[in-house]
PDB file of C-alpha atoms in Angstrom:
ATOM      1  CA  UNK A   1     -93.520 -27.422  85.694  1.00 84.00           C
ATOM      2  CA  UNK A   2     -95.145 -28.312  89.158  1.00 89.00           C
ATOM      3  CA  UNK A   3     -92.560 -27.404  91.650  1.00 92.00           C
ATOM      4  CA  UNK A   4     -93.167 -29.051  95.764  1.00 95.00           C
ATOM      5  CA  UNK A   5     -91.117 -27.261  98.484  1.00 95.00           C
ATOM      6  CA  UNK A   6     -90.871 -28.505 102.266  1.00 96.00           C
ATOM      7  CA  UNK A   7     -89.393 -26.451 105.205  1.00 92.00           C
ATOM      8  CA  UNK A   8     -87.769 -27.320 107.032  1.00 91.00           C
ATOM      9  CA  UNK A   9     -85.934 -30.193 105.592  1.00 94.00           C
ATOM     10  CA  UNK A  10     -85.401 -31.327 109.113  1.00 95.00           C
ATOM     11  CA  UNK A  11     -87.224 -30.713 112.591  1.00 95.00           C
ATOM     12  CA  UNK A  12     -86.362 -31.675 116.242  1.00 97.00           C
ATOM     13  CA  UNK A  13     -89.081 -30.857 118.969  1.00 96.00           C
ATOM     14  CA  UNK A  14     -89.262 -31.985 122.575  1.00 97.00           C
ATOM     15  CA  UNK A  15     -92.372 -34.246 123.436  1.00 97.00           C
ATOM     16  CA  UNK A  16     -95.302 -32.524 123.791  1.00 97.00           C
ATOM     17  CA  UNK A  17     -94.983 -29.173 121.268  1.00 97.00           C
ATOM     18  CA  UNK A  18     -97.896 -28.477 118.773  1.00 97.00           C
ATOM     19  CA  UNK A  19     -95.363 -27.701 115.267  1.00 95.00           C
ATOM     20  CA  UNK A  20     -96.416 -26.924 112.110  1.00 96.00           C
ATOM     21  CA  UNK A  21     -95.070 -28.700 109.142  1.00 97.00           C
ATOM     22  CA  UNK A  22     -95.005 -26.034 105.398  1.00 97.00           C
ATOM     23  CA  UNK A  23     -95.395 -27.488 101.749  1.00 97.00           C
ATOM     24  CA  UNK A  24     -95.317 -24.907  99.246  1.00 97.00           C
ATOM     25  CA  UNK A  25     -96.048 -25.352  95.505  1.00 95.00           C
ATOM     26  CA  UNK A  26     -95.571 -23.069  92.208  1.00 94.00           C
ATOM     27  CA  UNK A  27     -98.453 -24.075  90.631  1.00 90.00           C
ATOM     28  CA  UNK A  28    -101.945 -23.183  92.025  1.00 88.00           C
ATOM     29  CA  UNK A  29    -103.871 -25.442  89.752  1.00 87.00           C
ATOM     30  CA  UNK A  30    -104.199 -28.477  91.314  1.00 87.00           C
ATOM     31  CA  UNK A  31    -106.760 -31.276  92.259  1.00 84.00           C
ATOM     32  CA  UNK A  32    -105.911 -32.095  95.079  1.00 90.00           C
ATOM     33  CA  UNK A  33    -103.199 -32.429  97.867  1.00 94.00           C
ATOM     34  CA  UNK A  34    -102.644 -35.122 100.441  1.00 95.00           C
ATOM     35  CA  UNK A  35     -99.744 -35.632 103.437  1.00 97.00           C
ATOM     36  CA  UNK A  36     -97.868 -38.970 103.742  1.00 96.00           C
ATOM     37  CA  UNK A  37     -95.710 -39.843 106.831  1.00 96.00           C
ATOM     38  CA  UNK A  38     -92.398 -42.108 105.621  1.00 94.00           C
ATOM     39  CA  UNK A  39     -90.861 -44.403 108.340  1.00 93.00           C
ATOM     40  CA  UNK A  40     -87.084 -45.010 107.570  1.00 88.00           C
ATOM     41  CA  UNK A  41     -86.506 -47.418 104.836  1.00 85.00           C
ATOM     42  CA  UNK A  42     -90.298 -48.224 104.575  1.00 87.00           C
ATOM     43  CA  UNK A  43     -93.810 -47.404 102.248  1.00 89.00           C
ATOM     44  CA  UNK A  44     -95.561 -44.087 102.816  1.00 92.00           C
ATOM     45  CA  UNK A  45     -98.985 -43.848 104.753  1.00 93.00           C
ATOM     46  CA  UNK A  46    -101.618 -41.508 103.479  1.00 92.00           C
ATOM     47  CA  UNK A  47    -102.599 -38.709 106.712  1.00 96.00           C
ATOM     48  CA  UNK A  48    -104.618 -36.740 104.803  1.00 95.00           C
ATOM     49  CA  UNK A  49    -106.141 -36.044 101.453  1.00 93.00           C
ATOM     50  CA  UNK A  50    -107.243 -32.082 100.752  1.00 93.00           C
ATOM     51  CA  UNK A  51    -109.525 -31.915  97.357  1.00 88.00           C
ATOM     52  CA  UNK A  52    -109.150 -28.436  95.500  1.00 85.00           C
ATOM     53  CA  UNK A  53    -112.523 -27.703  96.854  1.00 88.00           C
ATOM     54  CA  UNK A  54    -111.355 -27.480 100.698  1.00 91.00           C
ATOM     55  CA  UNK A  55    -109.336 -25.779 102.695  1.00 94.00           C
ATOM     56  CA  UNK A  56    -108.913 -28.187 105.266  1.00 95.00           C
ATOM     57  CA  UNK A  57    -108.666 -31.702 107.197  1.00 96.00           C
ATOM     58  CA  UNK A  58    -108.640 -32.995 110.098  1.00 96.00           C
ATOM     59  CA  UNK A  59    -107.789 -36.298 111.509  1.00 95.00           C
ATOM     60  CA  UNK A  60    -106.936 -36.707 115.139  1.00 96.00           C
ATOM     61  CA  UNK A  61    -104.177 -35.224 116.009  1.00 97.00           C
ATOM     62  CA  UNK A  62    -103.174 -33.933 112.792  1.00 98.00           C
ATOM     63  CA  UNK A  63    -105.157 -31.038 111.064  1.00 98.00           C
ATOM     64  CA  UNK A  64    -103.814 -29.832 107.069  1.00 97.00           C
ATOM     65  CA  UNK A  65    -104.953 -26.586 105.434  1.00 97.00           C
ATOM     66  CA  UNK A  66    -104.530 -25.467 102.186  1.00 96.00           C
ATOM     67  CA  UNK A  67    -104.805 -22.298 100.526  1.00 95.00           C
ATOM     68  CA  UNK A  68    -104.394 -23.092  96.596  1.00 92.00           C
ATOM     69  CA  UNK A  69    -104.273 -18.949  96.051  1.00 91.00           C
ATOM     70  CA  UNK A  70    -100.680 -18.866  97.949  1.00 94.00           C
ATOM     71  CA  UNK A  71     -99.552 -21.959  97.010  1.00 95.00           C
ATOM     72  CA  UNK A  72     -99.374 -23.277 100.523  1.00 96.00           C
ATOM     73  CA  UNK A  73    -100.261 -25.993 102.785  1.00 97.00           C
ATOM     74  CA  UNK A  74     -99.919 -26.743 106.337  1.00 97.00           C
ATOM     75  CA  UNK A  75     -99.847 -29.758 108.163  1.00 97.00           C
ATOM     76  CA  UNK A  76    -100.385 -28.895 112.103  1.00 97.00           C
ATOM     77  CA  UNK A  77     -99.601 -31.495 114.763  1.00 97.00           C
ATOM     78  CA  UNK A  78    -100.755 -31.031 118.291  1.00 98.00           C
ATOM     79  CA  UNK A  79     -99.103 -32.555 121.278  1.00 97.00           C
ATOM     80  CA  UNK A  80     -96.252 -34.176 119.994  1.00 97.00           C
ATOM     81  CA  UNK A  81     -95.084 -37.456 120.524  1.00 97.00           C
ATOM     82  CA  UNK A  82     -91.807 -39.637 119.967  1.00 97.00           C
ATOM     83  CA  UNK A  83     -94.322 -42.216 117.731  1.00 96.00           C
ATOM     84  CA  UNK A  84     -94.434 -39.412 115.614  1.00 97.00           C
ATOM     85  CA  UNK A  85     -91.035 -39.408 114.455  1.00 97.00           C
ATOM     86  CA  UNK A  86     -90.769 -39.573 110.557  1.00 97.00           C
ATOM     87  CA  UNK A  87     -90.477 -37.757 107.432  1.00 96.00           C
ATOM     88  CA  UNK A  88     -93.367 -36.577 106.060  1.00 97.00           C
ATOM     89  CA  UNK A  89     -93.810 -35.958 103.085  1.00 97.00           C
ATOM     90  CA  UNK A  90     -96.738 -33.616 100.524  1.00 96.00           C
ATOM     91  CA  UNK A  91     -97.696 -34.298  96.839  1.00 94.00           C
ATOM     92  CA  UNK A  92     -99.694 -32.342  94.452  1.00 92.00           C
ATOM     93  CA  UNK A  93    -101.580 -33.394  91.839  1.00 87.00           C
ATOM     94  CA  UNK A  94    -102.849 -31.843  88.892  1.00 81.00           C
ATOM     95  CA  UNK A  95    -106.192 -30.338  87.506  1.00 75.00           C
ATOM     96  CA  UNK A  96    -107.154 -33.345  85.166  1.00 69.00           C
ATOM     97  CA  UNK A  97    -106.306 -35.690  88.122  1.00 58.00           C
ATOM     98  CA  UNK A  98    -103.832 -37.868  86.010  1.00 59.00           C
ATOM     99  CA  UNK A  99    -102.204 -39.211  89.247  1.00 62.00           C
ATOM    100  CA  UNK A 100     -99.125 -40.060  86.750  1.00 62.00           C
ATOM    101  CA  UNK A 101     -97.868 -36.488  87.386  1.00 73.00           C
ATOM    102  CA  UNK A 102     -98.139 -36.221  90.687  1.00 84.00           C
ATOM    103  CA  UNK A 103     -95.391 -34.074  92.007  1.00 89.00           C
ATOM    104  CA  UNK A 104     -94.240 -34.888  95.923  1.00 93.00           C
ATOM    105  CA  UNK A 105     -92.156 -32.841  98.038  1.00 94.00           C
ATOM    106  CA  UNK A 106     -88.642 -33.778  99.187  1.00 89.00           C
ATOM    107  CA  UNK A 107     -90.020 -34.107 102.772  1.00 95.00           C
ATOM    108  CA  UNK A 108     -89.620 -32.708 106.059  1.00 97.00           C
ATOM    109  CA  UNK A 109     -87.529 -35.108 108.905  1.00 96.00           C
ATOM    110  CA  UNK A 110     -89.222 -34.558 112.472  1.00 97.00           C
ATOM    111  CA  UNK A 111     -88.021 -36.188 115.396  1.00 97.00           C
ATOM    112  CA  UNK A 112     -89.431 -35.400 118.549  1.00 97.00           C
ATOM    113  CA  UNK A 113     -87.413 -35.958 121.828  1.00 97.00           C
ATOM    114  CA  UNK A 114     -88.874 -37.498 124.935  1.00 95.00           C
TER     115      UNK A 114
ATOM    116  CA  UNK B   1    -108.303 -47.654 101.548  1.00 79.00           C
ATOM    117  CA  UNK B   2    -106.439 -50.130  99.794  1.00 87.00           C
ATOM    118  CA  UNK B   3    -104.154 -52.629 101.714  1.00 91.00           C
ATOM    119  CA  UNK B   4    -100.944 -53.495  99.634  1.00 94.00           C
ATOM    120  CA  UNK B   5     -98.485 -56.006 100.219  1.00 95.00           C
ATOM    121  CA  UNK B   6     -94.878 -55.729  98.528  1.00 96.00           C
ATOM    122  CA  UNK B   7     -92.581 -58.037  98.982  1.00 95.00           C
ATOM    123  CA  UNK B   8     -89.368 -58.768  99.639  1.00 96.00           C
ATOM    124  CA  UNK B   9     -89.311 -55.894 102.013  1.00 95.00           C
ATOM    125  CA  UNK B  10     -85.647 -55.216 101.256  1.00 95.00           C
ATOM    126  CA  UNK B  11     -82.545 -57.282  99.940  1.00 97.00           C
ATOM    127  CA  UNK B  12     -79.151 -57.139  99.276  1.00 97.00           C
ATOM    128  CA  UNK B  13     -77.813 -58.051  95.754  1.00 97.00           C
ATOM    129  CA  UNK B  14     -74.814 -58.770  93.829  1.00 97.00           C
ATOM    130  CA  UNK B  15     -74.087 -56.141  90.795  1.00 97.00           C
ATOM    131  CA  UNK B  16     -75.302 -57.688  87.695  1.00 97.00           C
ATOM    132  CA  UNK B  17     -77.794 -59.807  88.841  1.00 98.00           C
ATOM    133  CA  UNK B  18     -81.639 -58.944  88.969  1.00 98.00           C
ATOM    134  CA  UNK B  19     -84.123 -58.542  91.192  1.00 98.00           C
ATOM    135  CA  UNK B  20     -88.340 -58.701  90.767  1.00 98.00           C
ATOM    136  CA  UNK B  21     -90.248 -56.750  93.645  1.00 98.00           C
ATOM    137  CA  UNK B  22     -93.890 -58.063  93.972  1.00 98.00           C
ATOM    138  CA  UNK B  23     -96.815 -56.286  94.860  1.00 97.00           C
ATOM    139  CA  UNK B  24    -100.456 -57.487  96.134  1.00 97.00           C
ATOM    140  CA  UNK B  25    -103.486 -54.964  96.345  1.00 96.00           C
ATOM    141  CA  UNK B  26    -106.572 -56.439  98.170  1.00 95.00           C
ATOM    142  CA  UNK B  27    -108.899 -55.058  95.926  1.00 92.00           C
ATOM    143  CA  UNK B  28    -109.112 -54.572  91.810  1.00 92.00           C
ATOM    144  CA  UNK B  29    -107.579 -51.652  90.502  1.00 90.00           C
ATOM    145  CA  UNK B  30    -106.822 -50.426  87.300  1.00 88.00           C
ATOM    146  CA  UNK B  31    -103.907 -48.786  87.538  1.00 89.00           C
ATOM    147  CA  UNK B  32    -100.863 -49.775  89.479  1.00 93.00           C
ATOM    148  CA  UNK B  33     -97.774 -47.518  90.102  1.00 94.00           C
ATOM    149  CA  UNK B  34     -94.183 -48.078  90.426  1.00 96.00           C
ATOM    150  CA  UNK B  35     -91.704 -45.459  91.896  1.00 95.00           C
ATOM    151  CA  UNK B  36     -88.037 -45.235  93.169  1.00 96.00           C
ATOM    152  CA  UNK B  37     -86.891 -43.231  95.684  1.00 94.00           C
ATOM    153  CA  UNK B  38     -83.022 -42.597  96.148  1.00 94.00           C
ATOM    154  CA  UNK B  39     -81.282 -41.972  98.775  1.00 89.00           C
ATOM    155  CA  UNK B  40     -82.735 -38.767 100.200  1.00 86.00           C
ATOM    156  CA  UNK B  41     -84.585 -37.756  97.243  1.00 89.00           C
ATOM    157  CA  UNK B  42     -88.196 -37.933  96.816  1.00 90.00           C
ATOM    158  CA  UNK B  43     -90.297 -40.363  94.916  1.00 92.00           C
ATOM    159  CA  UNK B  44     -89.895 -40.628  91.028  1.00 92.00           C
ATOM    160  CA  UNK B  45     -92.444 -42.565  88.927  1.00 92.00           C
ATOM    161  CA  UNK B  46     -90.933 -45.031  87.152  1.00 96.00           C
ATOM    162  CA  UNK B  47     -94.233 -46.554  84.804  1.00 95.00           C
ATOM    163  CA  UNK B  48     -97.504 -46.735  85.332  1.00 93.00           C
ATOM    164  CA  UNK B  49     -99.135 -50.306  84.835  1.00 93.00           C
ATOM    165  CA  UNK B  50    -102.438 -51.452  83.469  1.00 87.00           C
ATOM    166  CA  UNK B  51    -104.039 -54.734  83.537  1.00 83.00           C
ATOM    167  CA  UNK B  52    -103.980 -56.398  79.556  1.00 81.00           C
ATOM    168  CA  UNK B  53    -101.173 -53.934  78.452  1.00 83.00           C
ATOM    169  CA  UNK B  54     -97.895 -52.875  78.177  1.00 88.00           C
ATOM    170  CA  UNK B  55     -96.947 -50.207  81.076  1.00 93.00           C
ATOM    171  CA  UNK B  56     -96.124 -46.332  80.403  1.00 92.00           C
ATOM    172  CA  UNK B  57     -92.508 -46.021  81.595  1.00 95.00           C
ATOM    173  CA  UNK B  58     -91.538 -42.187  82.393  1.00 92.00           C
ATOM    174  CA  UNK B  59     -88.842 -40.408  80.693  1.00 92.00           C
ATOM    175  CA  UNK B  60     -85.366 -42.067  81.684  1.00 95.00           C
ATOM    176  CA  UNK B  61     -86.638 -45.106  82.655  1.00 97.00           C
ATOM    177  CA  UNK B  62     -87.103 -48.116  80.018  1.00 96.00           C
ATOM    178  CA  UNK B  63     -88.953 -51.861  79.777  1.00 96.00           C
ATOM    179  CA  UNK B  64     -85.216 -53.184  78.971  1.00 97.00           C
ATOM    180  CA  UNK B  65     -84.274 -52.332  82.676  1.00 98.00           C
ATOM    181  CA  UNK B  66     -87.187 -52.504  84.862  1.00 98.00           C
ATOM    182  CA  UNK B  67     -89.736 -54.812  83.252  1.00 97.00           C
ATOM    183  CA  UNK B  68     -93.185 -54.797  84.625  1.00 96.00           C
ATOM    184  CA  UNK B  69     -95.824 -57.534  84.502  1.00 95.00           C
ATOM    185  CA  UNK B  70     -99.024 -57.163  85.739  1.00 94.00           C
ATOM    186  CA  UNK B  71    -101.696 -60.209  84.800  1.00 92.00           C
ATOM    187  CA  UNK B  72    -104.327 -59.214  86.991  1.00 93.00           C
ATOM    188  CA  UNK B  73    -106.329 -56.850  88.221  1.00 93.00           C
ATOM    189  CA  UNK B  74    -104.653 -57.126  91.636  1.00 95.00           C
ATOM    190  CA  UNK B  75    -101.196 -58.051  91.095  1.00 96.00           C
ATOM    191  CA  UNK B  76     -98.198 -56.711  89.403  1.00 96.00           C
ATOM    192  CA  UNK B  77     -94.658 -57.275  89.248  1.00 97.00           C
ATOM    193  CA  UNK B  78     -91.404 -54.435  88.907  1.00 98.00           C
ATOM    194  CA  UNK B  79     -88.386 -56.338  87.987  1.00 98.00           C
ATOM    195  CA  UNK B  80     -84.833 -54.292  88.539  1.00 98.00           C
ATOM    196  CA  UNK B  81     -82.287 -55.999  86.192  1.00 98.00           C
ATOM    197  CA  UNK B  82     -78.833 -55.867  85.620  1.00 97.00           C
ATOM    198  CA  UNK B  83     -78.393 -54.164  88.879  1.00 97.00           C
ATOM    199  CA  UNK B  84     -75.527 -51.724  89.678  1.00 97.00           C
ATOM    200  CA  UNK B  85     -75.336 -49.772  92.730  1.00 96.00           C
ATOM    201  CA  UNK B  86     -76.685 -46.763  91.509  1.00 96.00           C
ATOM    202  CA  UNK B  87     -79.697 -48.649  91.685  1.00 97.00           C
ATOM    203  CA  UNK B  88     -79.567 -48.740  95.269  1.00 97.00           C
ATOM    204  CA  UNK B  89     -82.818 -46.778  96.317  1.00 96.00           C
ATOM    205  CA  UNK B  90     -86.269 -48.097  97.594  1.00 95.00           C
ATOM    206  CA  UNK B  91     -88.534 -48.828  95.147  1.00 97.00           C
ATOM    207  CA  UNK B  92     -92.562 -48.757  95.865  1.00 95.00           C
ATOM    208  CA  UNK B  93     -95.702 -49.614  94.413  1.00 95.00           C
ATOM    209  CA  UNK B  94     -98.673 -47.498  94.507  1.00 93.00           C
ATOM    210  CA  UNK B  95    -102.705 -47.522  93.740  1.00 91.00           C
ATOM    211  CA  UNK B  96    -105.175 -45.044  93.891  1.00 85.00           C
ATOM    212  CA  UNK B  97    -108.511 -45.356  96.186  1.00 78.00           C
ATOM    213  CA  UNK B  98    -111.277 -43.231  97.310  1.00 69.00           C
ATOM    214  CA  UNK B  99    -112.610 -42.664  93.747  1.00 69.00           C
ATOM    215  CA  UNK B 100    -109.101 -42.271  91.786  1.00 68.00           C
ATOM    216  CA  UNK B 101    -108.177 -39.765  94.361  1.00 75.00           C
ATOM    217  CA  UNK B 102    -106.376 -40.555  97.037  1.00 83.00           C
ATOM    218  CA  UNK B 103    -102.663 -42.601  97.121  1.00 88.00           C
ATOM    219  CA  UNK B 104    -101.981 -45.855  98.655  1.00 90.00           C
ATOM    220  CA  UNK B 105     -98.568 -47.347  98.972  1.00 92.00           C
ATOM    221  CA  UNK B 106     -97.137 -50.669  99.951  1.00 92.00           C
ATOM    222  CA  UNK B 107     -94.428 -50.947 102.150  1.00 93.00           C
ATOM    223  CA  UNK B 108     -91.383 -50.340 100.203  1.00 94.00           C
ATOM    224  CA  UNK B 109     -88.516 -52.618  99.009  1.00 96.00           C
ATOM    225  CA  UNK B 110     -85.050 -50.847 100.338  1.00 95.00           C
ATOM    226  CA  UNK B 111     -82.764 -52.941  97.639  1.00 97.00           C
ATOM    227  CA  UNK B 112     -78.972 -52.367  98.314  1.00 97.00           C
ATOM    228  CA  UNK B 113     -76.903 -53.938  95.316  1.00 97.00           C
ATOM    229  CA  UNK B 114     -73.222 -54.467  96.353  1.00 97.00           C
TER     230      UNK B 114
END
């Protein structure tokens, strides 16, 4: 069984800081990996979406890796800013891409201070 | 990307009663999702719903107690009945874009039952 782990569980930078956000998962065979950011009480937005095939994305500010041989995934953001606050949150998905086992991650909480 | 409207965005009900969540993709899909996420847990898939059939509820979750309608191709409907408050959680709708590979998600219905 498909196992997500974030850490931290909760994060509090000052404005400005490049941090790094870890998801870790038991299972190396998956499709394909993507990053959500979760405003209190509200939907998740997709960041990014890695396919099994690559090892990384980039969009703006943000830039994920993923290493599928470790079980690991990174989501780096550079020059942090208080809009950023939110959880954010990685799921997995699995080699036949049935997106009805998808397994997420519990999330990590950042806040960033002005 | 899909755009996805859910609505109500979040309510407050009395224990007992019931409560349908509505969800509006602006594009045909075939498959439309339906999670809950409790109180600072991650997401759990409640059923999976397809246009012209019944929906595939997960383990733990049945039709009796969260119906699901879904008529067309862009619409469906997640219907939380006989609430308690253990059913306090949000509760979000999902598609998939990008060729069945990346996640879209609506905006999330934070229910509170009293």
């Amino acid at each position: 069984k498909q196992e997500v782990t974030q850490i931290p569980a909760a994060l509090s930078v000052p404005e400005g800081e490049n941090l790094v956000l870890n998801c870790s998962f038991t299972d190396s065979a998956i499709y394909n990996l993507q990053w959500f950011r979760q405003d209190p009480g509200k939907g998740l937005t997709s960041l990014l979406l890695i396919q099994s095939s690559q090892r990384e994305q980039t969009s703006g500010r943000l830039n994920a890796s993923l290493d599928k041989s470790s079980g690991r995934s990174t989501l780096y953001i550079a020059a942090s800013q208080p809009g950023d606050s939110a959880t954010y949150l990685c799921a997995v998905s699995p080699p036949s891409g049935g997106y009805q086992k998808v397994t997420f991650g519990t999330g990590t909480k950042l806040q960033v201070i002005p | 990307s899909a755009v996805i409207s859910q609505k109500p965005s979040r309510d407050i009900c009395q224990r007992g009663t019931s409560l349908t969540i509505q969800c509006q993709v602006d594009s045909q899909v075939t498959m439309m999702f339906w999670y809950r996420q409790q109180p600072g847990q991650s997401l759990t898939l409640i059923a999976t719903a397809n246009q012209g059939s019944e929906a595939t509820y997960e383990s733990g979750f049945v039709i009796d107690k969260f119906p699901i309608s879904r008529p067309n191709l862009t619409f469906s409907t997640l219907t939380v009945s006989n609430m308690s408050p253990e059913d306090s959680s949000i509760y979000l709708c999902s598609v998939l874009g990008g060729g069945n590979t990346e996640a879209f998600f609506g905006q999330g219905t934070r229910l509170t039952v009293v």
